Amino acid sequence: MESLGVHARVDAAGNLRGVYSAAQPNAPRLLIGSHLDTVPNAGAYDGVLGVVLAVALLEELQELRLPFGIEVVGFSEEEGVRFGTPFIGSRALVGRLDNKLLDIRDAHGIAVRKAIEEFGLNPDEIPQAELENNTLGYLEFHIEQGPVLEKLNLPLAVVDAIAGQSRLEFTFLGRANHAGTTPMHHRCDALAGAAEWVGTVERVAQGVPGLVATVGKIDAKPGATNVIAGEAWLTLDVRHCSDDIRTRVVFDLIRQAEEIAVRRGLSVRENTLLSQRAVAMDAFLNDQIEQAILKTGCKPHRMVSGAGHDAMIMAEKIPAAMIFLRTPGGVSHDPAESVACEDIEKAIECGLHLLDQLAASPEFQQRINRA
Ligand SMILES: [Zn+2]
């Protein structure tokens, strides 16, 4: 960034930022970026590719100045690995890195605030990391982390929306008893009831287009080979781009759990841990991205992101948009994660067309004037 004449700095939340200036001083700016952190035993592209692509776009501009500035942003702590809370960096930009979040502690009892200080930054300066009022929007390139684009044989996609998410825990209660002496028709087997319901979850999800539902964790008590389970605890994760459909499916799965429990002489209770609404990406930017992808000679696929991204946080305050890159084998959060050079070329080409279009767009000019 320094070699491009962009002064790089780290804000008080640990985000790496630098502004490529516009043709006019103090012109509004467009943010382009992604996150710099990742998960343990990760691949090399999740997040950081989007930051490198932002820098590559500046390089390709070859000092050409646009009617708007471009701020490259590399977010810190998107994954939430250390503190169990994601999007710490991007939350600072929308003014949501508050005291409650700063007090969250890691496994060693170190709070976010302390970690920031130990990194040599001042948590009291976090409010200064907030977005300037004249920020035009946020653009994020990111690997798809799934198999869809590879199946379609396409390098790029426009992200229409980031799916809403429900997370619940269920407990089936039955009666623990001797596995050898209790005849099959005398049992109240909590684990067998839970297992029947897991099958229902999969079947229901398969019947609703665009829906994904997962039971990722199960725990049976007392948990012995020769004891019928008296209790089975399990989790449910449901995602869809329509909040109505997601809520309806969750309601239906709760009802089916109750029906299974009653039929088997069990009881079931559930507890909602998270209900997060779907986040739409900006319609104008999406149309512009679609046109830009077309100009690269590729078909612009539109899709929903099943994973959360910084763009979801930025969308609370400014128009946000995402471009997905094909992920070979759909493999991510693993050292085998990769991306094809040709796809990166297409992404840069698409980004340049997009910047070109935005610079020439009357609607974007209006946004610049209003900012
Ligand atoms: Zn990511």
Coordinates of C-alpha atoms and ligand atoms in Angstrom, one line a residue:
M1 CA 0.0 0.0 0.0
E2 CA 2.9 2.4 0.8
S3 CA 4.3 1.8 -2.6
L4 CA 1.0 3.0 -4.1
G5 CA 1.2 6.2 -2.1
V6 CA -1.4 4.9 0.4
H7 CA -0.7 5.5 4.0
A8 CA -1.5 2.3 5.9
R9 CA -2.5 2.5 9.5
V10 CA -4.0 0.2 12.2
D11 CA -7.1 1.6 13.9
A12 CA -7.8 1.1 17.6
A13 CA -9.7 -2.2 16.9
G14 CA -6.7 -3.6 15.0
N15 CA -8.2 -3.1 11.5
L16 CA -5.6 -2.3 8.8
R17 CA -6.7 0.7 6.8
G18 CA -5.5 3.0 4.0
V19 CA -7.2 5.5 1.8
Y20 CA -6.4 5.8 -1.9
S21 CA -7.4 9.4 -2.5
A22 CA -10.0 10.6 -5.0
A23 CA -9.6 13.1 -7.8
Q24 CA -10.9 15.8 -5.4
P25 CA -9.7 16.1 -1.8
N26 CA -12.3 15.1 0.9
A27 CA -14.4 13.3 -1.7
P28 CA -16.5 10.4 -0.2
R29 CA -15.0 7.0 -0.2
L30 CA -15.9 3.4 -1.0
L31 CA -14.6 0.7 1.3
I32 CA -13.2 -2.5 -0.2
G33 CA -11.8 -5.3 2.0
S34 CA -12.4 -8.4 4.0
H35 CA -10.8 -9.9 7.1
L36 CA -7.2 -10.7 8.0
D37 CA -7.7 -13.3 10.7
T38 CA -8.7 -16.9 10.2
V39 CA -9.3 -20.2 12.1
P40 CA -6.8 -22.7 13.4
N41 CA -5.4 -25.0 10.7
A42 CA -6.9 -22.8 8.1
G43 CA -6.4 -22.3 4.4
A44 CA -4.6 -19.3 2.8
Y45 CA -7.5 -17.5 1.2
D46 CA -10.5 -17.1 3.5
G47 CA -10.7 -13.4 4.2
V48 CA -7.2 -12.3 3.3
L49 CA -7.8 -12.8 -0.5
G50 CA -10.4 -10.1 -0.3
V51 CA -7.9 -7.7 1.2
V52 CA -5.2 -8.5 -1.3
L53 CA -7.7 -8.1 -4.1
A54 CA -8.5 -4.6 -2.9
V55 CA -4.8 -3.7 -3.0
A56 CA -4.5 -5.3 -6.4
L57 CA -7.3 -3.1 -7.7
L58 CA -5.5 0.0 -6.5
E59 CA -2.4 -1.2 -8.2
E60 CA -4.3 -1.8 -11.5
L61 CA -5.7 1.8 -11.3
Q62 CA -2.1 3.0 -12.0
E63 CA -2.7 6.2 -10.2
L64 CA -5.9 7.0 -12.0
R65 CA -8.1 9.0 -9.6
L66 CA -11.8 8.4 -9.4
P67 CA -14.7 10.7 -8.3
F68 CA -14.5 8.8 -4.9
G69 CA -11.7 7.6 -2.7
I70 CA -11.1 3.9 -2.0
E71 CA -10.4 2.8 1.5
V72 CA -8.8 -0.6 1.8
V73 CA -9.8 -2.3 5.0
G74 CA -8.4 -5.5 6.5
F75 CA -10.7 -6.4 9.4
S76 CA -9.3 -8.0 12.6
E77 CA -11.1 -10.8 14.5
E78 CA -13.8 -11.8 12.1
E79 CA -14.0 -15.5 12.9
G80 CA -14.4 -15.1 16.7
V81 CA -11.9 -17.9 17.4
R82 CA -10.2 -16.3 20.4
F83 CA -13.2 -14.7 22.2
G84 CA -16.1 -16.8 20.8
T85 CA -17.6 -13.6 19.4
P86 CA -17.2 -12.8 15.7
F87 CA -16.9 -9.5 13.8
I88 CA -15.0 -7.6 16.5
G89 CA -13.1 -5.5 13.9
S90 CA -16.0 -4.6 11.7
R91 CA -18.3 -3.9 14.7
A92 CA -15.9 -1.0 15.5
L93 CA -16.6 0.7 12.2
V94 CA -20.4 0.6 12.8
G95 CA -20.0 1.8 16.4
R96 CA -21.0 -1.5 18.0
L97 CA -17.7 -2.4 19.7
D98 CA -19.0 -1.4 23.1
N99 CA -17.9 -2.0 26.7
K100 CA -19.9 -5.3 26.9
L101 CA -18.0 -6.7 24.0
L102 CA -14.7 -5.3 25.3
D103 CA -15.2 -7.2 28.5
I104 CA -15.6 -10.6 26.9
R105 CA -12.7 -12.9 27.9
D106 CA -10.8 -15.6 26.1
A107 CA -9.9 -19.1 27.5
H108 CA -7.1 -17.6 29.6
G109 CA -9.4 -14.9 31.1
I110 CA -7.9 -12.1 29.0
A111 CA -10.5 -9.5 28.0
V112 CA -10.8 -8.0 24.5
R113 CA -9.9 -4.6 26.0
K114 CA -6.7 -6.1 27.5
A115 CA -5.8 -7.9 24.3
I116 CA -6.1 -4.7 22.4
E117 CA -3.8 -2.9 24.9
E118 CA -1.3 -5.7 24.8
F119 CA -1.2 -5.4 21.0
G120 CA -0.1 -1.7 21.6
L121 CA -3.4 0.0 20.8
N122 CA -5.7 2.2 22.9
P123 CA -9.3 0.9 23.4
D124 CA -10.4 4.4 24.3
E125 CA -9.7 5.4 20.7
I126 CA -12.1 2.9 19.3
P127 CA -14.8 5.5 18.6
Q128 CA -12.4 7.1 16.1
A129 CA -12.4 3.9 14.1
E130 CA -16.1 4.5 13.2
L131 CA -17.0 5.1 9.6
E132 CA -16.8 8.6 8.2
N133 CA -20.3 10.0 7.5
N134 CA -19.5 10.3 3.8
T135 CA -18.8 6.6 3.3
L136 CA -20.5 5.4 0.1
G137 CA -20.6 1.7 0.6
Y138 CA -18.6 -1.5 1.3
L139 CA -17.5 -4.1 -1.3
E140 CA -16.1 -7.5 -0.3
F141 CA -14.5 -10.2 -2.4
H142 CA -14.5 -13.6 -0.7
I143 CA -14.1 -17.2 -1.6
E144 CA -17.5 -19.0 -1.7
Q145 CA -16.4 -21.7 0.8
G146 CA -18.9 -24.0 -0.8
P147 CA -19.4 -26.1 -4.0
V148 CA -22.0 -24.1 -5.9
L149 CA -19.9 -22.1 -8.3
E150 CA -17.7 -25.1 -9.1
K151 CA -20.8 -27.2 -9.9
L152 CA -22.0 -24.4 -12.2
N153 CA -18.5 -24.1 -13.7
L154 CA -18.5 -20.3 -13.0
P155 CA -15.7 -18.2 -11.5
L156 CA -17.8 -15.4 -9.9
A157 CA -21.1 -14.8 -8.2
V158 CA -23.1 -11.8 -6.9
V159 CA -24.2 -12.3 -3.3
D160 CA -27.9 -11.3 -3.1
A161 CA -28.2 -11.7 0.7
I162 CA -26.6 -13.3 3.7
A163 CA -28.9 -16.0 5.1
G164 CA -30.6 -15.5 8.5
Q165 CA -29.8 -18.0 11.1
S166 CA -31.5 -19.8 14.0
R167 CA -29.7 -21.8 16.6
L168 CA -31.5 -23.8 19.2
E169 CA -30.8 -26.6 21.7
F170 CA -33.2 -29.4 22.4
T171 CA -33.3 -31.8 25.4
F172 CA -35.3 -35.1 25.1
L173 CA -36.1 -36.6 28.5
G174 CA -36.9 -40.3 29.0
R175 CA -36.0 -42.9 31.6
A176 CA -32.6 -44.4 32.0
N177 CA -32.7 -48.1 32.6
H178 CA -30.8 -51.4 32.3
A179 CA -30.0 -52.2 28.6
G180 CA -30.2 -55.9 29.3
T181 CA -33.3 -56.3 31.4
T182 CA -35.7 -53.7 29.9
P183 CA -37.8 -55.2 27.0
M184 CA -38.0 -53.0 23.9
H185 CA -41.6 -52.1 24.4
H186 CA -41.0 -50.9 28.0
R187 CA -38.5 -48.3 27.2
C188 CA -38.5 -44.5 27.2
D189 CA -35.3 -44.1 25.2
A190 CA -34.4 -40.4 24.9
L191 CA -31.6 -41.0 22.4
A192 CA -33.8 -43.1 20.1
G193 CA -36.4 -40.3 20.1
A194 CA -33.7 -37.7 19.4
A195 CA -32.3 -39.9 16.6
E196 CA -35.8 -40.1 15.0
W197 CA -36.0 -36.3 15.1
V198 CA -32.5 -35.9 13.5
G199 CA -33.9 -37.8 10.6
T200 CA -36.9 -35.6 10.5
V201 CA -34.7 -32.5 10.4
E202 CA -32.8 -33.7 7.4
R203 CA -36.0 -34.7 5.5
V204 CA -37.7 -31.4 6.2
A205 CA -34.6 -29.4 5.1
Q206 CA -34.4 -31.4 1.9
G207 CA -38.0 -30.4 1.1
V208 CA -37.5 -26.7 1.4
P209 CA -35.5 -25.1 -1.5
G210 CA -32.5 -23.0 -0.3
L211 CA -32.9 -24.2 3.3
V212 CA -30.1 -25.8 5.3
A213 CA -30.6 -27.4 8.7
T214 CA -28.0 -29.2 10.8
V215 CA -27.8 -31.1 14.0
G216 CA -24.1 -30.8 14.7
K217 CA -23.9 -32.0 18.3
I218 CA -25.5 -34.6 20.5
D219 CA -24.9 -35.7 24.0
A220 CA -26.6 -38.7 25.7
K221 CA -26.8 -39.3 29.5
P222 CA -25.8 -41.2 31.4
G223 CA -23.7 -42.2 28.3
A224 CA -22.9 -45.9 28.9
T225 CA -23.0 -48.8 26.5
N226 CA -25.3 -50.8 28.8
V227 CA -27.7 -48.1 29.9
I228 CA -30.7 -46.8 28.0
A229 CA -30.3 -43.0 27.6
G230 CA -32.5 -41.0 30.0
E231 CA -31.6 -37.7 28.4
A232 CA -30.4 -36.6 25.0
W233 CA -29.3 -33.0 24.3
L234 CA -28.7 -31.8 20.8
T235 CA -28.3 -28.6 18.8
L236 CA -30.1 -27.3 15.7
D237 CA -28.8 -24.8 13.1
V238 CA -31.3 -23.5 10.5
R239 CA -30.5 -21.0 7.7
H240 CA -32.4 -19.4 4.9
C241 CA -32.6 -16.1 3.0
S242 CA -36.2 -15.7 4.0
D243 CA -36.8 -15.0 7.7
D244 CA -40.5 -16.1 7.3
I245 CA -39.5 -19.5 5.8
R246 CA -36.8 -20.0 8.5
T247 CA -39.1 -19.2 11.3
R248 CA -41.8 -21.4 9.9
V249 CA -39.4 -24.4 9.5
V250 CA -38.1 -23.9 13.1
F251 CA -41.6 -23.9 14.4
D252 CA -42.4 -27.0 12.4
L253 CA -39.3 -28.8 13.7
I254 CA -40.2 -28.0 17.3
R255 CA -43.8 -29.3 16.7
Q256 CA -42.4 -32.5 15.2
A257 CA -40.0 -33.0 18.2
E258 CA -43.0 -32.7 20.5
E259 CA -45.0 -35.2 18.4
I260 CA -42.1 -37.7 18.5
A261 CA -41.7 -37.2 22.2
V262 CA -45.4 -37.8 23.0
R263 CA -45.5 -40.9 20.9
R264 CA -42.5 -42.4 22.6
G265 CA -43.4 -41.5 26.2
L266 CA -40.7 -38.8 26.4
S267 CA -40.8 -35.1 27.0
V268 CA -38.8 -32.5 25.1
R269 CA -37.9 -28.9 25.7
E270 CA -36.1 -26.4 23.5
N271 CA -34.2 -23.2 24.0
T272 CA -33.4 -20.6 21.4
L273 CA -29.8 -19.5 21.4
L274 CA -29.7 -17.2 18.4
S275 CA -32.2 -15.8 15.9
Q276 CA -30.5 -13.6 13.4
R277 CA -32.3 -12.0 10.5
A278 CA -31.2 -12.3 6.9
V279 CA -29.3 -9.3 5.5
A280 CA -29.9 -8.1 2.0
M281 CA -27.0 -6.7 0.0
D282 CA -27.5 -3.4 -1.8
A283 CA -29.7 -3.8 -5.0
F284 CA -27.9 -1.1 -7.0
L285 CA -24.4 -2.4 -6.2
N286 CA -25.6 -5.9 -7.0
D287 CA -26.9 -4.9 -10.5
Q288 CA -23.6 -3.1 -11.1
I289 CA -21.6 -6.2 -10.1
E290 CA -23.8 -8.3 -12.4
Q291 CA -23.0 -6.0 -15.3
A292 CA -19.3 -6.1 -14.4
I293 CA -19.2 -9.9 -14.3
L294 CA -20.9 -9.9 -17.7
K295 CA -18.2 -7.7 -19.1
T296 CA -15.6 -10.3 -18.1
G297 CA -17.4 -12.7 -20.4
C298 CA -18.8 -14.8 -17.5
K299 CA -22.3 -15.6 -16.5
P300 CA -23.2 -13.7 -13.3
H301 CA -24.8 -16.2 -10.9
R302 CA -26.7 -14.8 -8.0
M303 CA -26.6 -16.7 -4.7
V304 CA -27.2 -16.5 -1.0
S305 CA -24.4 -16.7 1.4
G306 CA -25.0 -19.3 4.1
A307 CA -22.0 -18.0 6.1
G308 CA -21.8 -14.7 7.9
H309 CA -19.4 -12.1 6.7
D310 CA -18.2 -8.6 7.6
A311 CA -20.5 -7.3 4.8
M312 CA -23.4 -8.3 7.1
I313 CA -22.1 -5.9 9.8
M314 CA -21.3 -3.1 7.4
A315 CA -24.8 -3.4 5.9
E316 CA -26.2 -2.1 9.2
K317 CA -24.8 1.4 8.3
I318 CA -24.0 1.6 4.6
P319 CA -24.8 -0.1 1.3
A320 CA -22.8 -3.4 1.2
A321 CA -22.2 -5.9 -1.6
M322 CA -20.2 -9.1 -2.0
I323 CA -18.5 -11.0 -4.9
F324 CA -17.8 -14.7 -4.4
L325 CA -15.0 -16.6 -6.1
R326 CA -15.2 -20.2 -6.9
T327 CA -13.7 -22.5 -4.3
P328 CA -12.2 -25.7 -5.7
G329 CA -13.8 -28.7 -4.1
G330 CA -15.8 -26.3 -1.9
V331 CA -13.0 -26.8 0.7
S332 CA -12.5 -24.0 3.2
H333 CA -11.2 -23.6 6.8
D334 CA -8.6 -26.3 5.9
P335 CA -5.1 -26.2 4.5
A336 CA -6.4 -27.7 1.2
E337 CA -8.4 -24.5 0.6
S338 CA -7.4 -23.0 -2.8
V339 CA -8.5 -20.7 -5.6
A340 CA -7.6 -20.7 -9.3
C341 CA -5.3 -17.9 -10.7
E342 CA -7.7 -17.5 -13.7
D343 CA -10.5 -16.8 -11.2
I344 CA -8.5 -14.2 -9.4
E345 CA -7.8 -12.5 -12.8
K346 CA -11.5 -12.5 -13.5
A347 CA -12.2 -11.0 -10.0
I348 CA -9.7 -8.2 -10.7
E349 CA -11.1 -7.6 -14.1
C350 CA -14.7 -7.5 -12.6
G351 CA -13.5 -5.1 -9.9
L352 CA -12.0 -2.7 -12.4
H353 CA -15.2 -2.7 -14.6
L354 CA -17.2 -2.1 -11.4
L355 CA -15.1 0.9 -10.4
D356 CA -15.3 2.2 -13.9
Q357 CA -19.1 1.8 -14.0
L358 CA -19.5 3.5 -10.6
A359 CA -17.3 6.4 -11.6
A360 CA -19.6 6.9 -14.7
S361 CA -23.0 6.1 -13.0
P362 CA -25.4 9.0 -12.5
E363 CA -27.0 7.2 -9.6
F364 CA -23.7 6.7 -7.9
Q365 CA -22.8 10.3 -8.6
Q366 CA -26.0 11.2 -6.7
R367 CA -24.9 9.1 -3.8
I368 CA -21.5 10.9 -3.9
N369 CA -23.3 14.3 -3.9
R370 CA -25.6 13.3 -1.1
A371 CA -22.7 12.0 1.0
Ligands
ZN1 ZN -14.2 -15.3 5.8

